[in-house]
Structure formats: C-alpha cells, structure tokens
CSV table of C-alpha atoms and ligand atoms in Angstrom, one decimal:
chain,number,residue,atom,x,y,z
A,15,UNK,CA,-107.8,39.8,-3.0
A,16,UNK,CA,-108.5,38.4,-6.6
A,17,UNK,CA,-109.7,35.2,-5.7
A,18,UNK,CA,-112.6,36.5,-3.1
A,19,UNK,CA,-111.2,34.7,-0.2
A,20,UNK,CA,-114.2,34.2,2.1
A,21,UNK,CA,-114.2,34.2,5.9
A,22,UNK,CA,-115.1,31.3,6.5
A,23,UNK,CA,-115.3,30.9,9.9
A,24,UNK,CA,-118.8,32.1,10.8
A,25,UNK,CA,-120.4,29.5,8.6
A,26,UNK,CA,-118.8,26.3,9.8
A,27,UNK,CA,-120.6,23.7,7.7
A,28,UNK,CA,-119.1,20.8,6.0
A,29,UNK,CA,-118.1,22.2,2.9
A,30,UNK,CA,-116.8,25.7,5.0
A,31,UNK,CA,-114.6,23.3,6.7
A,32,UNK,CA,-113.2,21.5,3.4
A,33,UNK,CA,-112.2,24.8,2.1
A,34,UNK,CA,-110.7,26.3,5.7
A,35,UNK,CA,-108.6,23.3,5.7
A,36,UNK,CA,-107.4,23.3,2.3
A,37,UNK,CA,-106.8,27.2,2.2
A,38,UNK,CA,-104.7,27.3,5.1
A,39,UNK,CA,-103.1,24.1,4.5
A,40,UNK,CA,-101.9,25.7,1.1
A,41,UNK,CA,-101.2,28.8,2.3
A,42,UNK,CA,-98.9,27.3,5.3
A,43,UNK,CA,-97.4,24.9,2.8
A,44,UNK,CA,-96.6,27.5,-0.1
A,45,UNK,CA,-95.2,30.2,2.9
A,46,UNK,CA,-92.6,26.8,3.9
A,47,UNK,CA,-91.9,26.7,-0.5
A,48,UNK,CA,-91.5,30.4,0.3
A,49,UNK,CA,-89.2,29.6,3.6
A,50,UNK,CA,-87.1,27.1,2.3
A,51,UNK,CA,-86.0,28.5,-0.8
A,52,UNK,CA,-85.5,32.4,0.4
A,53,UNK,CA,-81.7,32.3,-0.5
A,54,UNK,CA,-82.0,31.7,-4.2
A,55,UNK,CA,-85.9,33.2,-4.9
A,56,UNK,CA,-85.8,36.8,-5.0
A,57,UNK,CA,-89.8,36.1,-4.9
A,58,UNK,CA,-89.9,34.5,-2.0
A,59,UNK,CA,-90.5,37.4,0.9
A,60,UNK,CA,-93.0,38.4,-0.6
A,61,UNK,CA,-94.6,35.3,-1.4
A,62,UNK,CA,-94.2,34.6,2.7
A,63,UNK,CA,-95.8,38.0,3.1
A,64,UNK,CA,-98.3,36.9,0.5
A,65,UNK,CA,-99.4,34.2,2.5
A,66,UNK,CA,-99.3,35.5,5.8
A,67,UNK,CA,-102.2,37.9,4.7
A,68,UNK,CA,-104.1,34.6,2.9
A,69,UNK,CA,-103.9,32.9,6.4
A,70,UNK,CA,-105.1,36.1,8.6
A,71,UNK,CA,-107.7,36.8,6.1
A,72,UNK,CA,-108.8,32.7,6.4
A,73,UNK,CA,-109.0,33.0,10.2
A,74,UNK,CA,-109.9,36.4,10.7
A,75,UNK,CA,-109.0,39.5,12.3
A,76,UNK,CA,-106.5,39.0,15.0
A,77,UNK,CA,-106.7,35.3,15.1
A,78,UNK,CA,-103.8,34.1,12.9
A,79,UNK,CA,-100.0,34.6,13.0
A,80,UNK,CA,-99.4,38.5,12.2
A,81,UNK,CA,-95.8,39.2,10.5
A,82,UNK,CA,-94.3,36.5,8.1
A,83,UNK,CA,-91.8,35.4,11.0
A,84,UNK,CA,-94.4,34.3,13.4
A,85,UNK,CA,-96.0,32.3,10.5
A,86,UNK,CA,-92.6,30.6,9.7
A,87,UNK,CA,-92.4,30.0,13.5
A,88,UNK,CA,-95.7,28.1,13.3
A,89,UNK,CA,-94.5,25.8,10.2
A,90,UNK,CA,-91.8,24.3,12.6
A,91,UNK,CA,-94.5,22.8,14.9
A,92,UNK,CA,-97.8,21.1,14.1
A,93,UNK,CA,-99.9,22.3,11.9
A,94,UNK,CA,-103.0,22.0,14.8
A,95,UNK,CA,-101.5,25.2,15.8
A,96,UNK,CA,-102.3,27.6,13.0
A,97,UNK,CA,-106.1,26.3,13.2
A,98,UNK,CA,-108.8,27.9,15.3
A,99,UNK,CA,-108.8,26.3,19.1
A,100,UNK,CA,-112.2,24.8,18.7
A,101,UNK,CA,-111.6,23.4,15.0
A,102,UNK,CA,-111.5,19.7,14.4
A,103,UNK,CA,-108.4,19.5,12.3
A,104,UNK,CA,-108.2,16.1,10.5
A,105,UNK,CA,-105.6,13.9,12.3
A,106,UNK,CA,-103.1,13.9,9.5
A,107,UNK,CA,-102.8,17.5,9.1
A,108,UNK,CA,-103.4,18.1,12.5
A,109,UNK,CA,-99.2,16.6,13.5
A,110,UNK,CA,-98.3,17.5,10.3
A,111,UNK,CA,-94.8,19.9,10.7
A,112,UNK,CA,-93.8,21.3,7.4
A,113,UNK,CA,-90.5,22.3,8.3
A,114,UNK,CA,-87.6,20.3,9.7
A,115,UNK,CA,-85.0,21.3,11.9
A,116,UNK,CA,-82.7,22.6,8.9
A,117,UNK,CA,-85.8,24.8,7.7
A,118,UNK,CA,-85.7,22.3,4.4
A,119,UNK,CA,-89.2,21.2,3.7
A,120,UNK,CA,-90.1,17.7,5.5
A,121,UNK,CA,-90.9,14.7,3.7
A,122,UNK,CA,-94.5,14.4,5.0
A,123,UNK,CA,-95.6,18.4,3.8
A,124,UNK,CA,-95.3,16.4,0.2
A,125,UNK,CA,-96.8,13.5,1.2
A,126,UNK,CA,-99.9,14.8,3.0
A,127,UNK,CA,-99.7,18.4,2.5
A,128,UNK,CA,-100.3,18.3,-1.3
A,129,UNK,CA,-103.4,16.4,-0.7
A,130,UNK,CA,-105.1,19.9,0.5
A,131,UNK,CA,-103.5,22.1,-1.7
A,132,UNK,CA,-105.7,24.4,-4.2
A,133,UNK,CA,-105.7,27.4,-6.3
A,134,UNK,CA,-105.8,30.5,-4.0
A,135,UNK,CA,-105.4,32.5,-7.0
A,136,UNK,CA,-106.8,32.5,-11.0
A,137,UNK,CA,-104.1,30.5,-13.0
A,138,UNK,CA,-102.8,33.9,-15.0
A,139,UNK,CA,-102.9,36.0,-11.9
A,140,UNK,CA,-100.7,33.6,-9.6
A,141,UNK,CA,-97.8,35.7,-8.9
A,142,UNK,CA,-95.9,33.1,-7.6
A,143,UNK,CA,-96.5,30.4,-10.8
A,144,UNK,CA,-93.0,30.8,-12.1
A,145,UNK,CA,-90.9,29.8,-9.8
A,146,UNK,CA,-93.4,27.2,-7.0
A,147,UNK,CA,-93.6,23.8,-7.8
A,148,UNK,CA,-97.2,23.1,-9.1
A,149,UNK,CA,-97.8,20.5,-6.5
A,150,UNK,CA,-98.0,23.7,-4.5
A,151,UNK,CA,-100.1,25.5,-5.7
A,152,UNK,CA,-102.2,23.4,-8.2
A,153,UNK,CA,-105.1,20.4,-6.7
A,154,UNK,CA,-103.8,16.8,-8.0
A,155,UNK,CA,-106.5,17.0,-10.4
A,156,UNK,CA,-105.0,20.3,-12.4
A,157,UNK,CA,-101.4,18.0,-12.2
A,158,UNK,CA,-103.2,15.3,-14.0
A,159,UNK,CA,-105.4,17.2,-16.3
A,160,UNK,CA,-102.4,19.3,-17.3
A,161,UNK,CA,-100.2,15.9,-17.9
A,162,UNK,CA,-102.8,13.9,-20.0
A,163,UNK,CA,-105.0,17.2,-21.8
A,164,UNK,CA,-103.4,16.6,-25.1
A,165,UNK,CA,-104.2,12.8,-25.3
A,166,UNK,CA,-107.7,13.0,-23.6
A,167,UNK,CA,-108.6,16.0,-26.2
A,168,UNK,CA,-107.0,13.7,-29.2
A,169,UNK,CA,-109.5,11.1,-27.5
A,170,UNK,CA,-106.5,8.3,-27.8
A,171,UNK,CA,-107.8,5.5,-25.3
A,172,UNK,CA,-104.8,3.6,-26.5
A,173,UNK,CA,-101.8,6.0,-26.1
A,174,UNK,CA,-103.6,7.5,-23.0
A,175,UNK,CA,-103.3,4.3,-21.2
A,176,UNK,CA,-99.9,3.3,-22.4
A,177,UNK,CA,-98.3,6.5,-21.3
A,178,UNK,CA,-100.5,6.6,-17.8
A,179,UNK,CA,-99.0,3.4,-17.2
A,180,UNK,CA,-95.6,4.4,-18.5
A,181,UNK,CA,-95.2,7.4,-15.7
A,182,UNK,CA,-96.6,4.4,-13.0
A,183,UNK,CA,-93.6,1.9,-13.9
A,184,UNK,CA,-90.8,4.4,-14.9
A,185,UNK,CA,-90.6,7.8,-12.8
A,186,UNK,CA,-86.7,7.5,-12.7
A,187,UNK,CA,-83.7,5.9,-14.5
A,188,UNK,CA,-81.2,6.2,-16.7
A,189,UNK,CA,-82.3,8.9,-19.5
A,190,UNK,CA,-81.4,6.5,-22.9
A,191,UNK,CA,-82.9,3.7,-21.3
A,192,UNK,CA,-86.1,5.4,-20.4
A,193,UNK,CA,-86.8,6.7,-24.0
A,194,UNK,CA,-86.0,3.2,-25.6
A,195,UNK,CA,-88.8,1.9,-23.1
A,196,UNK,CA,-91.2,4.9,-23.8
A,197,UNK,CA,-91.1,3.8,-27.3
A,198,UNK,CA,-91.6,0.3,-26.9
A,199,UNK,CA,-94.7,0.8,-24.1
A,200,UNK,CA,-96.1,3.0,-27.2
A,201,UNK,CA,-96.1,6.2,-24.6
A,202,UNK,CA,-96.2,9.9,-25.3
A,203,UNK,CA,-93.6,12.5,-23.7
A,204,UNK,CA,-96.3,14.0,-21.6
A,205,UNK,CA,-93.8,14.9,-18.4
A,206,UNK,CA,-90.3,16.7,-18.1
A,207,UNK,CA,-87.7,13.9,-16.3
A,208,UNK,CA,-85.2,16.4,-14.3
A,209,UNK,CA,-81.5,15.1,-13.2
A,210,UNK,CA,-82.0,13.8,-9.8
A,211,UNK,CA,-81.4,16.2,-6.9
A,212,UNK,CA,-78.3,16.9,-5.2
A,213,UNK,CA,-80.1,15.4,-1.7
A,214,UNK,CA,-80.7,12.0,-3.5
A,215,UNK,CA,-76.9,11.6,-4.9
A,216,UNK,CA,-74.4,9.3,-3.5
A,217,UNK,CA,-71.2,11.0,-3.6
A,218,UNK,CA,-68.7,8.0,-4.9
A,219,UNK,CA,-65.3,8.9,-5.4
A,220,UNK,CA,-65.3,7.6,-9.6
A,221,UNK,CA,-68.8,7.8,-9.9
A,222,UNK,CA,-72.1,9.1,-8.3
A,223,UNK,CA,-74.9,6.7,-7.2
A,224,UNK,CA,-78.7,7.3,-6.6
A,225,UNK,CA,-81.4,4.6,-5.0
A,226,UNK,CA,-85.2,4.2,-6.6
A,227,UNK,CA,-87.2,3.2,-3.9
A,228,UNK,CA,-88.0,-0.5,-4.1
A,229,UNK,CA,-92.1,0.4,-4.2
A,230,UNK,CA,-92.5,3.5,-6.1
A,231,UNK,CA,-89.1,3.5,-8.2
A,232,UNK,CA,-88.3,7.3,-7.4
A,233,UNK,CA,-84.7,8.3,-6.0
A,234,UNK,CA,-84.6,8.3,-2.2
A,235,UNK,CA,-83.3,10.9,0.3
A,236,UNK,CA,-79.8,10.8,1.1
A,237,UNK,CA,-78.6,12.0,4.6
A,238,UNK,CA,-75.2,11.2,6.1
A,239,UNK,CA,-75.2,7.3,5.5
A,240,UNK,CA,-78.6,6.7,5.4
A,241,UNK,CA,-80.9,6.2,2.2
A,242,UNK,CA,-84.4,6.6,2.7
A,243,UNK,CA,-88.1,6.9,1.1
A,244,UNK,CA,-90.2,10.7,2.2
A,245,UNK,CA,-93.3,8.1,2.0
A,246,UNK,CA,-93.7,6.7,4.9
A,247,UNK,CA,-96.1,3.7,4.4
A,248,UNK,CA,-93.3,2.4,2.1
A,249,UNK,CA,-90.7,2.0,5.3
A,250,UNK,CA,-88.2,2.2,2.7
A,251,UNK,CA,-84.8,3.1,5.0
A,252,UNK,CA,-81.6,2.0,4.8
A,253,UNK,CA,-77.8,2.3,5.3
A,254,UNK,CA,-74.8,2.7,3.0
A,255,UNK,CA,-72.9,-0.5,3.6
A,256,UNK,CA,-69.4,0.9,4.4
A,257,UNK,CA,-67.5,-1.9,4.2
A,258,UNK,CA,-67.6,-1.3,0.0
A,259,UNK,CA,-64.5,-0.5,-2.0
A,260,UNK,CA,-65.1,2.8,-2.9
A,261,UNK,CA,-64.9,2.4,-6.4
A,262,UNK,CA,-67.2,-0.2,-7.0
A,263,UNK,CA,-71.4,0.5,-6.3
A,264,UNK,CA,-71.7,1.3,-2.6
A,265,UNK,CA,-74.4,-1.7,-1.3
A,266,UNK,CA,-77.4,-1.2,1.2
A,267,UNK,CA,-78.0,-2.3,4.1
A,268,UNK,CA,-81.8,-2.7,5.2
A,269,UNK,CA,-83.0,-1.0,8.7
A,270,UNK,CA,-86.9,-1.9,8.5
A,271,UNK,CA,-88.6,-5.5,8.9
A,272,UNK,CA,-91.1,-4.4,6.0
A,273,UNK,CA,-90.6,-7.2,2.8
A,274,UNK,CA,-88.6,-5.2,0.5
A,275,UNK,CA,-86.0,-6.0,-2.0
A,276,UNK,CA,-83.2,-4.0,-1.5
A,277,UNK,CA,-82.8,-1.7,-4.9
A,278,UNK,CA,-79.3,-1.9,-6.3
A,279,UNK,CA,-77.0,1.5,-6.7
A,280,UNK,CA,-77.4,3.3,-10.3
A,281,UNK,CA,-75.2,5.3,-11.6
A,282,UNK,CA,-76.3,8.9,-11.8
A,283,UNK,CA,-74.7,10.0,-14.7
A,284,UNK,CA,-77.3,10.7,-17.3
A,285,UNK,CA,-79.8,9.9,-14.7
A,286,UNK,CA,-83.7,11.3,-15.2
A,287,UNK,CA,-86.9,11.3,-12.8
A,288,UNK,CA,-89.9,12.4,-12.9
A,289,UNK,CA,-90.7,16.3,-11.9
A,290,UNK,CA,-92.1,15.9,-8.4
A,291,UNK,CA,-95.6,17.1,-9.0
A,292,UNK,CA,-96.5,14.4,-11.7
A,293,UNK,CA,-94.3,11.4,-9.4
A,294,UNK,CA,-96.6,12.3,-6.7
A,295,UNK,CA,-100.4,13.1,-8.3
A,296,UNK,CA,-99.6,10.4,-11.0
A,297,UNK,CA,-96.9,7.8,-9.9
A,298,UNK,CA,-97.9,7.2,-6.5
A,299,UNK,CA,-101.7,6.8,-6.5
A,300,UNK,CA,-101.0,4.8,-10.0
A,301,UNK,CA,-98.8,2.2,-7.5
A,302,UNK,CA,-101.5,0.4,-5.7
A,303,UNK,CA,-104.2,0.4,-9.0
A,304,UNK,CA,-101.4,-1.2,-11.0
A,305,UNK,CA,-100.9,-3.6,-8.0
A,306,UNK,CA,-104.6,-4.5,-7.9
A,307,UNK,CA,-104.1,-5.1,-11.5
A,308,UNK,CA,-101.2,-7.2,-11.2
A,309,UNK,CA,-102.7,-9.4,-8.6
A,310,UNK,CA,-106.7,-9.8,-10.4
A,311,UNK,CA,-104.6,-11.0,-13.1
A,312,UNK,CA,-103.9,-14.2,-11.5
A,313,UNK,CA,-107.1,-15.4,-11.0
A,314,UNK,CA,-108.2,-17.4,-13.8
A,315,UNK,CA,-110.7,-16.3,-16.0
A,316,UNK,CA,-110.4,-13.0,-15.1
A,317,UNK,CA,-109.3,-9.6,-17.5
A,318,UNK,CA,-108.8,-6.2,-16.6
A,319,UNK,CA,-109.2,-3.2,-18.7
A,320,UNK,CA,-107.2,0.0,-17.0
A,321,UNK,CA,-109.0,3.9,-16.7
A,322,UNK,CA,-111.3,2.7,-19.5
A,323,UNK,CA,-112.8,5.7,-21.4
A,324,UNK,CA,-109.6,8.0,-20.5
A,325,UNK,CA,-110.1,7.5,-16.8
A,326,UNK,CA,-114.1,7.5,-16.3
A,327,UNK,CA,-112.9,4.7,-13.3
A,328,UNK,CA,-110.0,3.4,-12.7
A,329,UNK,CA,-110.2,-0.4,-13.5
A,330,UNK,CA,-113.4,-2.5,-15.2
A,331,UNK,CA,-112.4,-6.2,-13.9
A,332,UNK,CA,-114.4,-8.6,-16.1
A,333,UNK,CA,-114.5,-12.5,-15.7
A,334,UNK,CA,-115.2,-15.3,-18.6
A,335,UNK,CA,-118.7,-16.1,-16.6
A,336,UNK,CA,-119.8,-12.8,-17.7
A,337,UNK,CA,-119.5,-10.9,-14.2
A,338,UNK,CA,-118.3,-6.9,-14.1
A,339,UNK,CA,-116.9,-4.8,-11.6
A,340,UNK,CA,-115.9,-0.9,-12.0
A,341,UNK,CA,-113.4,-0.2,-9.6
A,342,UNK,CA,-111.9,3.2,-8.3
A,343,UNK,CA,-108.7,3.0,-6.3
A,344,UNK,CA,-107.8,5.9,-3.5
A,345,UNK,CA,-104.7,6.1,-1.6
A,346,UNK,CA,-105.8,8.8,0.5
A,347,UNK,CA,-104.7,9.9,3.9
A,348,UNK,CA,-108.1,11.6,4.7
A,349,UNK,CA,-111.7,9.4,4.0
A,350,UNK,CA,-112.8,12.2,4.5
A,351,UNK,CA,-111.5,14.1,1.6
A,352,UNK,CA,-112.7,10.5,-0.3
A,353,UNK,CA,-116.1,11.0,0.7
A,354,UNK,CA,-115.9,15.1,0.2
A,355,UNK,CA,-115.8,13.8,-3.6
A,356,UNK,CA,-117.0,11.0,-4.1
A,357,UNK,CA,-115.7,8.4,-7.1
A,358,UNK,CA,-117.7,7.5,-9.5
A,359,UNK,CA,-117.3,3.5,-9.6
A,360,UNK,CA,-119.5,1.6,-7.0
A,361,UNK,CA,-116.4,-0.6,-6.1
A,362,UNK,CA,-113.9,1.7,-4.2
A,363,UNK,CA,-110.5,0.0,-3.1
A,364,UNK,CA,-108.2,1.5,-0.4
A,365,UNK,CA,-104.4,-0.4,-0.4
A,366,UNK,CA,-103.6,-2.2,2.5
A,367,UNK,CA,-101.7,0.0,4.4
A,368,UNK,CA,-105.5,1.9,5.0
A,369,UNK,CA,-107.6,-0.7,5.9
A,370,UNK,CA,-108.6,1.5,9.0
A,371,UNK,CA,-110.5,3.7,5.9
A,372,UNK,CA,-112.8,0.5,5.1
A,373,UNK,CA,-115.0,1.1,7.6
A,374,UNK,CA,-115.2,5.0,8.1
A,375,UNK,CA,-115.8,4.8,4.5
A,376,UNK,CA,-118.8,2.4,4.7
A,377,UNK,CA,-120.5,4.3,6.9
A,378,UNK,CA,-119.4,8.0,4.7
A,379,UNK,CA,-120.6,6.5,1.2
A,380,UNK,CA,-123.2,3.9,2.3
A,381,UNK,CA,-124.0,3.3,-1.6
A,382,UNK,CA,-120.5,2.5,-2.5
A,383,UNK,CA,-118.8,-0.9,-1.5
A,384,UNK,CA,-115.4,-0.5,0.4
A,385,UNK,CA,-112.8,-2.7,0.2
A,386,UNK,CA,-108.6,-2.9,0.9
A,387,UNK,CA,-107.2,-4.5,-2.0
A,388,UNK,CA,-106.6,-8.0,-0.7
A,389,UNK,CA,-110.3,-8.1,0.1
A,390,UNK,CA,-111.1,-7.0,-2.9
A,391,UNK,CA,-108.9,-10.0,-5.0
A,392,UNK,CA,-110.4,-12.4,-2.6
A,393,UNK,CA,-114.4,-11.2,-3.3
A,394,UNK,CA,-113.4,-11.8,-7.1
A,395,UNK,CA,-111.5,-14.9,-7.2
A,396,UNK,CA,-114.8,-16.2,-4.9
A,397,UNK,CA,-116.9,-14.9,-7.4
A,398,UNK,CA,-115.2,-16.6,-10.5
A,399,UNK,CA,-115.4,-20.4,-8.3
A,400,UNK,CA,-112.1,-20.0,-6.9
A,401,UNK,CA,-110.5,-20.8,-3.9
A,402,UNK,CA,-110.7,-17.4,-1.5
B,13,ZN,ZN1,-91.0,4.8,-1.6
C-alpha cells in the first residue's frame, strides 16, 4: 500500500490509538460513500474492496471483516464493532452507525464521522478523489486550507476575514441574492454553491420549497412530512403543516421544545448551498465563534477582532481598560481529539451544548483555560466592571 499503513496494534500508545481510530473510522466511513452510491459510481466496488483491505491491514490478520459484504454488514450497526474487543473506542464513535435502514448514509457519519477522517492515500495517488466527497477523504484542516490558500498566500487579512465570515452567515439561499451580498460583505468566491439536493426539496405542486435550518442556515432533510436538521445538538425537527393551500408556501410546524424560530419556506428555484465539505469544516464550527462574537459585543467597552493574522486564533477580545484575551473556539465531539492537538490561544471556548468538555479538558490541557461560551461572556463582562 502507498501510504505505508502501519499495524498498529502492537504498539498501543496514545498517538497509535489516534491514528487506529482515525484510519478505520475513514476507511468504514469512505466503504458506506462507497455503499451508498454503488448504483451510479462505477468506482464504487472497488473502492468498498479498497477499503476492506485498509481495515484488515489496520487490525491485522484475521481480525477485521474479510469480504466487502461483511464490512457493509458492520456499517449498519455500531461502529464499536469493527474495533478490537479490548480497544477503548471513544464514546461517540463507539454508537456511531453509518448506515441507515435504506443503506443511505446517516446524518451522524457527517456529523461525527468526518471529525476522524484523514488521508489514507498521497493526494495524486487517491484513486477514489474524483468522484468521494472531500469531507471523506480529506482532515477538516485540508477543507479549510484548500478553501482559503489563495487569500492566506495573497496575505489579505481583510478579504480573508470578510469571506470566512461570509461562508459562516450565508451557506444557502437564493443564487442572485447571495452574489449581491458577497459583494457587499467584500467576500471572495472561494466555494462552489450546488442546487440543493433532491432529499432537502419540498415537492409543491406550482413551486418547490426547501428549509435552512434556523441555527446553521443550511437546507434540512426532508422525509415524508417531516423537515429536519442531520445535526443533532441543533434539535431542529419539524412538520409540514398540512392544513396549507397547496399553492401558497407550505408552513412548519415545530416538534422540539429547543428556542428556535421557525425558518420560513423558500422557494427553490435558483436555489444555491454550500458543497457539504466546506458547510461542515467551515460553516458549522464558524456558528458558535460568530456567536461568542455576537454576544462579547454587548458588553460595553469591549471589541473583538475575528481569526486575526489569517487565523493564528480564532478571536483577540480587547476591552477600553486595556485587558486582552486570545480565544480559540472548538465544537468538537471528542476532547480528546482537542487535546490530541492542542490550540494555540490560552483561552479555549467549548459552546454550550459541551459544557461536559470543560472539565475533561481542564484536566487534558492544564495550561490552557476552559470555558463554555456563556462562561466565557460572563468572565469578560466581570473583568471590564460589569454586572456578571
Ligand atoms: Zn442545523
């Protein structure tokens, strides 16, 4: 194999375990790709086959699935499963099911999945680059690097940040409307927008509808009636209202008790979004830094300057009485894989919905200071004499 695959097995430090975990994670995840697209990618048996070797050769001799099938068999159930009995899989991965019962992939393979995934192959040599999405094959930080390289190597601080912030605000919407605003925010065309996908259209009977997800503004899933949002800590589900003339916008009806506004139907003719690979590695973790912007902002006194330097952190938060923070922001599903690489800011916020990482953290990176956001805002607006 190109790539010098090790066994890792025998040597199960730290690091070994990293790359066990993130080489059969990717090799499970790009065999589902493979799965769930075999009708239309004449590629894609042998990319299953492909990967079936990648996972025996991870394991080692006689320990992993051995024919394509049984592997596909094992993406149905929890990905615990494909590891080595006495491994401690991380507890995300570790109920993480790839495949749903219609052998489409599952929302959480995206969500979680793509956190592990890594080059199992050089860049040229990838035989399955031309057709698998990058978020399966490439690490988040190849996404980024690839979506920002010509601004960071023009050294732009100005458009970098603008068009960052751009892909944060705007990963869907109608395709005149996004270039007028792309202009205005003084952003470059960095990322492809694709038509939205058949799974996230409303089928009206003059028109077609899609739903951005009142948090992260992307299209949700479509099945039967329901409308719903692949990441779960948004709780983003609800129902086609029924009772709507069919001719005018189908409403919602909410199904969760999380504070959300219920998004409005757009029509989607002429209808972009983002290509899934920069919406996830660029879009989501951008949600809860631009939040913790948003909300610093109020505090009197207080300015924010976002990925200063083309990204050396992610915020500096300065206040009029001459204090400084650098901040790094991680919306992670592992501390762990936090930890594993460490940020470089001493100030590391988590959004709420991890505040069970604050304290794992602590105790991983006892030089850094942990914090969720809203314990974060309140340690600066203390700082600057407010009221915490
Ligand atoms: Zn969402």
């Amino acid at each position: 194999m190109s790539v010098g695959l090790a066994t890792v097995l025998p040597m199960l430090t730290s690091e070994a375990e990293e790359q066990l975990c993130r080489r059969l994670t990717t090799a499970a995840l790009r065999a589902a790709v493979a799965w769930s697209r075999r009708s239309s990618e004449p590629g894609a048996w042998r990319e299953l086959s492909r990967m079936t070797g990648v996972v025996s050769y991870v394991l080692g001799p006689g320990r992993g699935p051995s024919t394509p099938l049984e592997l596909v068999d094992r993406l149905g159930k929890p990905l615990s499963g494909l590891f080595p009995g006495d491994f401690a899989v991380p507890d995300e991965l570790a109920d993480l099911v790839l495949l749903n019962s219609s052998e489409s992939l599952t929302d959480r393979a995206i969500e979680v999945g793509c956190e592990y995934t890594e080059a199992l192959f050089g860049e040229v040599e990838d035989p399955a680059r031309a057709w698998l999405p990058t978020w399966a094959w490439q690490r988040a930080e190849q996404v980024q690097r690839s979506v920002f390289e010509e601004l960071i190597s023009a050294g732009d601080e100005h458009a970098y940040t603008a068009t960052r912030r751009f892909l944060i605000e705007n990963p869907a919407g109608d395709e005149s409307t996004l270039v007028q605003r792309m202009n205005a925010a003084g952003a470059r065309r960095v990322a492809r927008y694709d038509p939205v996908a058949p799974d996230r259209v409303w089928p009206g009977v003059a028109n077609q509808w899609w739903w951005p997800c009142p948090v992260r503004r992307w299209p949700m899933r479509i099945k039967d009636e329901f409308v719903e949002c692949g990441y779960s800590h948004h709780e983003a589900r609800f129902r086609v209202d029924a009772g709507a003339g069919s001719r005018s916008a189908p409403r919602l009806l909410k199904l969760t008790s999380a504070k959300l506004r219920v998004p409005a139907a757009q029509s989607a003719d002429r209808a972009r979004c983002l290509d899934l690979a920069v919406w996830r590695f660029v879009t989501v973790p951008g949600v809860p830094e631009l939040t913790l912007e948003r909300r610093l902002l109020r505090i009197d006194g207080v300015s924010v300057d976002m990925w200063p330097g083309l990204d050396r952190v992610d915020l500096t938060v300065s206040t009029t009485g001459g204090r400084r923070w650098e901040v790094d922001v991680k919306d992670r599903s592992e501390p762990s894989s936090i930890a594993a690489d460490p940020p470089a800011a001493r100030d590391i916020v988590v959004p709420d919905y991890r505040r069970g990482q604050v304290n794992p953290l602590r105790r991983m990176l006892p030089d850094k200071r942990v914090w969720t956001v809203t314990g974060f805002v309140r340690h600066v607006r203390k700082r600057t004499g407010g009221v915490a």
